[in-house]
GROMACS .gro file of C-alpha atoms in nm:
model
   87
    1MET     CA    1  13.062   6.033  12.632
    2ALA     CA    2  12.808   5.752  12.633
    3ASN     CA    3  12.917   5.393  12.571
    4ILE     CA    4  12.580   5.243  12.484
    5LYS     CA    5  12.472   5.264  12.121
    6SER     CA    6  12.121   5.389  12.194
    7ALA     CA    7  12.255   5.659  12.427
    8LYS     CA    8  12.491   5.778  12.153
    9LYS     CA    9  12.198   5.797  11.912
   10ARG     CA   10  11.990   5.992  12.166
   11ILE     CA   11  12.273   6.247  12.198
   12LYS     CA   12  12.283   6.294  11.820
   13VAL     CA   13  11.904   6.321  11.789
   14ALA     CA   14  11.885   6.569  12.077
   15ALA     CA   15  12.153   6.784  11.914
   16LYS     CA   16  11.959   6.789  11.584
   17LYS     CA   17  11.633   6.879  11.756
   18THR     CA   18  11.800   7.152  11.960
   19LEU     CA   19  11.943   7.305  11.643
   20ARG     CA   20  11.603   7.292  11.470
   21ASN     CA   21  11.429   7.447  11.771
   22LYS     CA   22  11.686   7.728  11.790
   23MET     CA   23  11.638   7.799  11.420
   24ILE     CA   24  11.260   7.820  11.454
   25THR     CA   25  11.263   8.033  11.771
   26SER     CA   26  11.518   8.268  11.619
   27ARG     CA   27  11.300   8.316  11.310
   28VAL     CA   28  10.991   8.380  11.524
   29LYS     CA   29  11.177   8.634  11.738
   30THR     CA   30  11.302   8.820  11.430
   31LEU     CA   31  10.954   8.842  11.279
   32VAL     CA   32  10.802   8.951  11.611
   33LYS     CA   33  11.067   9.223  11.645
   34LYS     CA   34  10.967   9.358  11.302
   35VAL     CA   35  10.605   9.387  11.417
   36VAL     CA   36  10.700   9.544  11.751
   37SER     CA   37  10.928   9.800  11.586
   38ALA     CA   38  10.656   9.895  11.335
   39VAL     CA   39  10.411   9.939  11.624
   40ALA     CA   40  10.666  10.148  11.814
   41LEU     CA   41  10.699  10.378  11.510
   42SER     CA   42  10.316  10.393  11.483
   43ASP     CA   43  10.338  10.268  11.125
   44ASN     CA   44  10.002  10.098  11.080
   45GLU     CA   45  10.061   9.963  10.728
   46ALA     CA   46  10.406   9.819  10.803
   47ALA     CA   47  10.274   9.659  11.123
   48LYS     CA   48   9.987   9.491  10.937
   49VAL     CA   49  10.224   9.367  10.666
   50ALA     CA   50  10.470   9.231  10.923
   51LEU     CA   51  10.196   9.070  11.134
   52ALA     CA   52  10.093   8.800  10.884
   53PRO     CA   53  10.432   8.623  10.854
   54ALA     CA   54  10.487   8.654  11.228
   55VAL     CA   55  10.156   8.484  11.304
   56ALA     CA   56  10.228   8.213  11.047
   57ALA     CA   57  10.572   8.147  11.197
   58ILE     CA   58  10.433   8.127  11.551
   59ASP     CA   59  10.161   7.884  11.437
   60LYS     CA   60  10.418   7.672  11.258
   61ALA     CA   61  10.639   7.667  11.568
   62ALA     CA   62  10.342   7.552  11.776
   63ASN     CA   63  10.257   7.277  11.526
   64LYS     CA   64  10.614   7.151  11.534
   65GLY     CA   65  10.612   7.145  11.913
   66VAL     CA   66  10.864   7.423  11.964
   67TYR     CA   67  10.605   7.637  12.144
   68HIS     CA   68  10.315   7.516  12.356
   69ARG     CA   69   9.985   7.587  12.179
   70LYS     CA   70   9.868   7.825  12.453
   71THR     CA   71  10.199   8.012  12.445
   72ALA     CA   72  10.161   8.053  12.069
   73SER     CA   73   9.803   8.167  12.110
   74ARG     CA   74   9.904   8.424  12.372
   75LYS     CA   75  10.186   8.561  12.155
   76ILE     CA   76   9.957   8.593  11.852
   77SER     CA   77   9.686   8.757  12.060
   78ARG     CA   78   9.919   9.016  12.207
   79LEU     CA   79  10.076   9.100  11.871
   80THR     CA   80   9.738   9.135  11.702
   81LYS     CA   81   9.608   9.347  11.988
   82SER     CA   82   9.905   9.584  11.962
   83VAL     CA   83   9.860   9.621  11.585
   84ASN     CA   84   9.485   9.679  11.618
   85LYS     CA   85   9.542   9.956  11.872
   86LEU     CA   86   9.713  10.159  11.600
   87ALA     CA   87   9.403  10.166  11.379
   0.00000   0.00000   0.00000
């Protein structure tokens, strides 16, 4: 354990940020899984419905700095591409 006050604070802040990042990534993964499973079942309507919240969550994660903007862009692009292939 750290002895310096600022180091103790850094440990607490890092723990909070780690928890927040895990929460956001977990939510994104769940929403992406819903889209992927709908695509796997070839359910066009369900995939389109599930795509919107997934894209929003990925964008939000990128804005908060959880994902790099290019990573977010790539994920969105691939999801959208897979949904559009069904049509």
